Amino acid sequence: MPFIIDNARVGWQAIADTDTIKRHALGTIVSAIDSSLGGGEFIYLQGVGSTVVGSIVNYDDNFVTALDTSATAGPSRPLAVAMSANVANQYGWYQISGLAVAAKASTVSFADGAGLGAGSGLAVAVATGTVIQGAIVRTVASAATGRVTVAIAINRPHDPSDVS
């Protein structure tokens, strides 16, 4: 079952939809519930090319996304999981808390409770060297949906800050 927004307002863009029209103010955060994944929080952002459902993206102060590599030095940025194939010049929801289903770039399995560190293989622009703070693996990799995914528990995840 898809996530359903539980905020009392008519006209919300569905969590799993993408649109060429900006339906809400960028940066809007809502709560939503899924019958199997439970509750979560979602932020409304502008997409970037090559985004697939489950892509991990970072976003800037203008609420524009970029596929996240988390492997390059620089300032820490907030991360989110794409809920749709929300490509460039489109708008959609990204999960920032709760149990999220992230796309993986390989079939390498993860142990339950593993942190997401170097070489995790999550589907980001560069599939190696990924580090995500505020995320932990909850289920091992699955290919049941025709794509390789992993369930991760997230709580406002972010890139590690550049400490060099």
PDB file of C-alpha atoms in Angstrom:
ATOM      1  CA  MET A   1       0.000   0.000   0.000  1.00  0.00           C
ATOM      2  CA  PRO A   2       1.348   3.480  -0.760  1.00  0.00           C
ATOM      3  CA  PHE A   3       2.128   6.141   1.829  1.00  0.00           C
ATOM      4  CA  ILE A   4      -0.938   8.297   2.531  1.00  0.00           C
ATOM      5  CA  ILE A   5      -0.452  11.847   3.851  1.00  0.00           C
ATOM      6  CA  ASP A   6      -2.138  12.246   7.236  1.00  0.00           C
ATOM      7  CA  ASN A   7      -2.098  16.068   7.374  1.00  0.00           C
ATOM      8  CA  ALA A   8      -5.635  17.437   7.215  1.00  0.00           C
ATOM      9  CA  ARG A   9      -5.533  19.299   3.894  1.00  0.00           C
ATOM     10  CA  VAL A  10      -7.197  18.602   0.570  1.00  0.00           C
ATOM     11  CA  GLY A  11      -5.161  18.594  -2.652  1.00  0.00           C
ATOM     12  CA  TRP A  12      -1.847  17.098  -1.582  1.00  0.00           C
ATOM     13  CA  GLN A  13       0.244  15.631  -4.394  1.00  0.00           C
ATOM     14  CA  ALA A  14       0.453  11.892  -3.704  1.00  0.00           C
ATOM     15  CA  ILE A  15       3.722  10.740  -2.110  1.00  0.00           C
ATOM     16  CA  ALA A  16       4.605   8.409  -5.028  1.00  0.00           C
ATOM     17  CA  ASP A  17       3.751  10.950  -7.766  1.00  0.00           C
ATOM     18  CA  THR A  18       5.985  13.329  -9.684  1.00  0.00           C
ATOM     19  CA  ASP A  19       4.684  16.432 -11.433  1.00  0.00           C
ATOM     20  CA  THR A  20       5.944  19.083 -13.844  1.00  0.00           C
ATOM     21  CA  ILE A  21       3.908  21.657 -11.890  1.00  0.00           C
ATOM     22  CA  LYS A  22       5.028  22.759  -8.420  1.00  0.00           C
ATOM     23  CA  ARG A  23       1.986  21.845  -6.282  1.00  0.00           C
ATOM     24  CA  HIS A  24       3.353  22.944  -2.883  1.00  0.00           C
ATOM     25  CA  ALA A  25       6.001  25.247  -1.477  1.00  0.00           C
ATOM     26  CA  LEU A  26       9.431  23.648  -1.810  1.00  0.00           C
ATOM     27  CA  GLY A  27      10.636  22.415   1.573  1.00  0.00           C
ATOM     28  CA  THR A  28       7.128  21.558   2.813  1.00  0.00           C
ATOM     29  CA  ILE A  29       7.282  18.617   5.227  1.00  0.00           C
ATOM     30  CA  VAL A  30       4.377  16.213   5.795  1.00  0.00           C
ATOM     31  CA  SER A  31       3.764  13.028   7.743  1.00  0.00           C
ATOM     32  CA  ALA A  32       2.419   9.958   5.960  1.00  0.00           C
ATOM     33  CA  ILE A  33       1.590   6.360   6.846  1.00  0.00           C
ATOM     34  CA  ASP A  34       2.024   3.101   4.929  1.00  0.00           C
ATOM     35  CA  SER A  35       0.308  -0.076   6.135  1.00  0.00           C
ATOM     36  CA  SER A  36       3.514  -2.135   5.976  1.00  0.00           C
ATOM     37  CA  LEU A  37       6.323   0.442   6.414  1.00  0.00           C
ATOM     38  CA  GLY A  38       4.630   2.506   9.130  1.00  0.00           C
ATOM     39  CA  GLY A  39       4.895   6.269   9.489  1.00  0.00           C
ATOM     40  CA  GLY A  40       7.426   8.638   8.005  1.00  0.00           C
ATOM     41  CA  GLU A  41       8.186  12.244   7.141  1.00  0.00           C
ATOM     42  CA  PHE A  42       8.543  13.567   3.606  1.00  0.00           C
ATOM     43  CA  ILE A  43       9.896  16.796   2.123  1.00  0.00           C
ATOM     44  CA  TYR A  44       8.765  18.357  -1.168  1.00  0.00           C
ATOM     45  CA  LEU A  45      11.729  19.008  -3.482  1.00  0.00           C
ATOM     46  CA  GLN A  46      12.689  19.722  -7.085  1.00  0.00           C
ATOM     47  CA  GLY A  47      14.128  16.685  -8.899  1.00  0.00           C
ATOM     48  CA  VAL A  48      17.338  15.991 -10.787  1.00  0.00           C
ATOM     49  CA  GLY A  49      18.055  13.875 -13.886  1.00  0.00           C
ATOM     50  CA  SER A  50      18.624  10.113 -13.504  1.00  0.00           C
ATOM     51  CA  THR A  51      16.564   9.886 -10.285  1.00  0.00           C
ATOM     52  CA  VAL A  52      14.845   6.528  -9.754  1.00  0.00           C
ATOM     53  CA  VAL A  53      12.517   5.428  -6.973  1.00  0.00           C
ATOM     54  CA  GLY A  54      14.780   4.889  -3.972  1.00  0.00           C
ATOM     55  CA  SER A  55      17.624   7.162  -5.127  1.00  0.00           C
ATOM     56  CA  ILE A  56      19.436   8.884  -2.309  1.00  0.00           C
ATOM     57  CA  VAL A  57      19.748  12.592  -3.019  1.00  0.00           C
ATOM     58  CA  ASN A  58      21.080  15.606  -1.202  1.00  0.00           C
ATOM     59  CA  TYR A  59      19.380  18.978  -1.374  1.00  0.00           C
ATOM     60  CA  ASP A  60      20.432  22.579  -0.978  1.00  0.00           C
ATOM     61  CA  ASP A  61      18.933  25.722   0.568  1.00  0.00           C
ATOM     62  CA  ASN A  62      16.788  26.191  -2.561  1.00  0.00           C
ATOM     63  CA  PHE A  63      15.343  22.656  -2.115  1.00  0.00           C
ATOM     64  CA  VAL A  64      16.888  21.443  -5.383  1.00  0.00           C
ATOM     65  CA  THR A  65      18.205  17.871  -5.348  1.00  0.00           C
ATOM     66  CA  ALA A  66      21.409  16.268  -6.613  1.00  0.00           C
ATOM     67  CA  LEU A  67      22.191  12.567  -6.751  1.00  0.00           C
ATOM     68  CA  ASP A  68      24.314  11.975  -3.688  1.00  0.00           C
ATOM     69  CA  THR A  69      27.771  10.455  -3.759  1.00  0.00           C
ATOM     70  CA  SER A  70      28.645  11.200  -0.112  1.00  0.00           C
ATOM     71  CA  ALA A  71      32.186  10.403  -1.169  1.00  0.00           C
ATOM     72  CA  THR A  72      33.383  13.885  -2.027  1.00  0.00           C
ATOM     73  CA  ALA A  73      34.742  16.325   0.508  1.00  0.00           C
ATOM     74  CA  GLY A  74      32.631  19.366   1.188  1.00  0.00           C
ATOM     75  CA  PRO A  75      29.943  20.695   3.455  1.00  0.00           C
ATOM     76  CA  SER A  76      27.450  18.292   4.997  1.00  0.00           C
ATOM     77  CA  ARG A  77      24.081  18.328   3.237  1.00  0.00           C
ATOM     78  CA  PRO A  78      20.745  16.809   4.218  1.00  0.00           C
ATOM     79  CA  LEU A  79      19.823  13.586   2.423  1.00  0.00           C
ATOM     80  CA  ALA A  80      16.485  12.117   1.388  1.00  0.00           C
ATOM     81  CA  VAL A  81      15.147   9.044  -0.428  1.00  0.00           C
ATOM     82  CA  ALA A  82      13.233   9.628  -3.689  1.00  0.00           C
ATOM     83  CA  MET A  83       9.658   8.359  -3.617  1.00  0.00           C
ATOM     84  CA  SER A  84       9.264   8.670  -7.421  1.00  0.00           C
ATOM     85  CA  ALA A  85      11.395   8.930 -10.548  1.00  0.00           C
ATOM     86  CA  ASN A  86      11.407  12.681 -10.004  1.00  0.00           C
ATOM     87  CA  VAL A  87      13.766  13.901 -12.725  1.00  0.00           C
ATOM     88  CA  ALA A  88      14.972  17.414 -13.639  1.00  0.00           C
ATOM     89  CA  ASN A  89      12.364  20.179 -13.698  1.00  0.00           C
ATOM     90  CA  GLN A  90       9.826  18.047 -11.853  1.00  0.00           C
ATOM     91  CA  TYR A  91       8.589  18.091  -8.271  1.00  0.00           C
ATOM     92  CA  GLY A  92       7.917  15.348  -5.759  1.00  0.00           C
ATOM     93  CA  TRP A  93       8.269  13.929  -2.259  1.00  0.00           C
ATOM     94  CA  TYR A  94      11.421  12.544  -0.650  1.00  0.00           C
ATOM     95  CA  GLN A  95      11.495  10.566   2.600  1.00  0.00           C
ATOM     96  CA  ILE A  96      13.499  12.034   5.501  1.00  0.00           C
ATOM     97  CA  SER A  97      12.415   9.812   8.404  1.00  0.00           C
ATOM     98  CA  GLY A  98      10.933   6.384   9.015  1.00  0.00           C
ATOM     99  CA  LEU A  99      11.544   3.079   7.256  1.00  0.00           C
ATOM    100  CA  ALA A 100      12.628   3.869   3.675  1.00  0.00           C
ATOM    101  CA  VAL A 101      13.268   1.580   0.721  1.00  0.00           C
ATOM    102  CA  ALA A 102      16.521   2.629  -0.971  1.00  0.00           C
ATOM    103  CA  ALA A 103      17.687   1.465  -4.389  1.00  0.00           C
ATOM    104  CA  LYS A 104      20.992  -0.384  -4.501  1.00  0.00           C
ATOM    105  CA  ALA A 105      23.581  -0.473  -7.252  1.00  0.00           C
ATOM    106  CA  SER A 106      24.567  -4.084  -6.558  1.00  0.00           C
ATOM    107  CA  THR A 107      23.259  -7.307  -5.037  1.00  0.00           C
ATOM    108  CA  VAL A 108      25.722  -7.160  -2.133  1.00  0.00           C
ATOM    109  CA  SER A 109      23.741  -7.991   1.010  1.00  0.00           C
ATOM    110  CA  PHE A 110      23.797  -6.009   4.240  1.00  0.00           C
ATOM    111  CA  ALA A 111      23.372  -7.328   7.761  1.00  0.00           C
ATOM    112  CA  ASP A 112      20.445  -6.072   9.823  1.00  0.00           C
ATOM    113  CA  GLY A 113      21.671  -3.195  11.983  1.00  0.00           C
ATOM    114  CA  ALA A 114      24.667  -2.340   9.797  1.00  0.00           C
ATOM    115  CA  GLY A 115      25.588   1.286   9.438  1.00  0.00           C
ATOM    116  CA  LEU A 116      25.947   2.603   5.921  1.00  0.00           C
ATOM    117  CA  GLY A 117      29.625   3.174   5.332  1.00  0.00           C
ATOM    118  CA  ALA A 118      32.267   2.983   2.623  1.00  0.00           C
ATOM    119  CA  GLY A 119      31.484   0.597  -0.211  1.00  0.00           C
ATOM    120  CA  SER A 120      27.818   0.149   0.684  1.00  0.00           C
ATOM    121  CA  GLY A 121      26.769   0.183  -2.977  1.00  0.00           C
ATOM    122  CA  LEU A 122      23.615   2.263  -2.573  1.00  0.00           C
ATOM    123  CA  ALA A 123      22.267   3.638  -5.849  1.00  0.00           C
ATOM    124  CA  VAL A 124      23.920   7.008  -5.913  1.00  0.00           C
ATOM    125  CA  ALA A 125      25.798   8.720  -8.702  1.00  0.00           C
ATOM    126  CA  VAL A 126      28.992   7.039  -7.537  1.00  0.00           C
ATOM    127  CA  ALA A 127      28.145   3.643  -6.061  1.00  0.00           C
ATOM    128  CA  THR A 128      31.194   3.347  -3.807  1.00  0.00           C
ATOM    129  CA  GLY A 129      32.403   5.297  -0.820  1.00  0.00           C
ATOM    130  CA  THR A 130      28.891   6.102   0.368  1.00  0.00           C
ATOM    131  CA  VAL A 131      28.602   7.316   3.944  1.00  0.00           C
ATOM    132  CA  ILE A 132      25.227   8.255   5.407  1.00  0.00           C
ATOM    133  CA  GLN A 133      24.790   9.529   8.935  1.00  0.00           C
ATOM    134  CA  GLY A 134      21.349   9.082  10.485  1.00  0.00           C
ATOM    135  CA  ALA A 135      20.620   5.804   8.630  1.00  0.00           C
ATOM    136  CA  ILE A 136      20.852   2.132   9.532  1.00  0.00           C
ATOM    137  CA  VAL A 137      20.031  -1.033   7.567  1.00  0.00           C
ATOM    138  CA  ARG A 138      16.840  -2.741   8.748  1.00  0.00           C
ATOM    139  CA  THR A 139      16.454  -5.559   6.212  1.00  0.00           C
ATOM    140  CA  VAL A 140      18.868  -7.244   3.859  1.00  0.00           C
ATOM    141  CA  ALA A 141      18.810  -6.597   0.133  1.00  0.00           C
ATOM    142  CA  SER A 142      15.758  -7.663  -1.839  1.00  0.00           C
ATOM    143  CA  ALA A 143      15.179  -8.076  -5.553  1.00  0.00           C
ATOM    144  CA  ALA A 144      11.488  -8.955  -5.174  1.00  0.00           C
ATOM    145  CA  THR A 145      10.317  -5.758  -6.887  1.00  0.00           C
ATOM    146  CA  GLY A 146      12.453  -6.302  -9.987  1.00  0.00           C
ATOM    147  CA  ARG A 147      15.119  -3.957  -8.642  1.00  0.00           C
ATOM    148  CA  VAL A 148      17.623  -4.427  -5.855  1.00  0.00           C
ATOM    149  CA  THR A 149      16.582  -2.543  -2.713  1.00  0.00           C
ATOM    150  CA  VAL A 150      17.359  -2.382   0.976  1.00  0.00           C
ATOM    151  CA  ALA A 151      15.150  -1.097   3.791  1.00  0.00           C
ATOM    152  CA  ILE A 152      16.867   1.551   5.898  1.00  0.00           C
ATOM    153  CA  ALA A 153      15.657   3.316   9.023  1.00  0.00           C
ATOM    154  CA  ILE A 154      16.367   7.022   8.585  1.00  0.00           C
ATOM    155  CA  ASN A 155      16.096  10.035  10.847  1.00  0.00           C
ATOM    156  CA  ARG A 156      16.917  13.215   8.926  1.00  0.00           C
ATOM    157  CA  PRO A 157      19.990  11.618   7.275  1.00  0.00           C
ATOM    158  CA  HIS A 158      22.923  13.692   6.086  1.00  0.00           C
ATOM    159  CA  ASP A 159      26.357  13.514   4.520  1.00  0.00           C
ATOM    160  CA  PRO A 160      29.207  13.509   7.002  1.00  0.00           C
ATOM    161  CA  SER A 161      30.794  16.939   7.368  1.00  0.00           C
ATOM    162  CA  ASP A 162      34.196  17.588   5.882  1.00  0.00           C
ATOM    163  CA  VAL A 163      36.526  17.196   8.833  1.00  0.00           C
ATOM    164  CA  SER A 164      39.818  17.345   6.934  1.00  0.00           C
TER     165      SER A 164
END
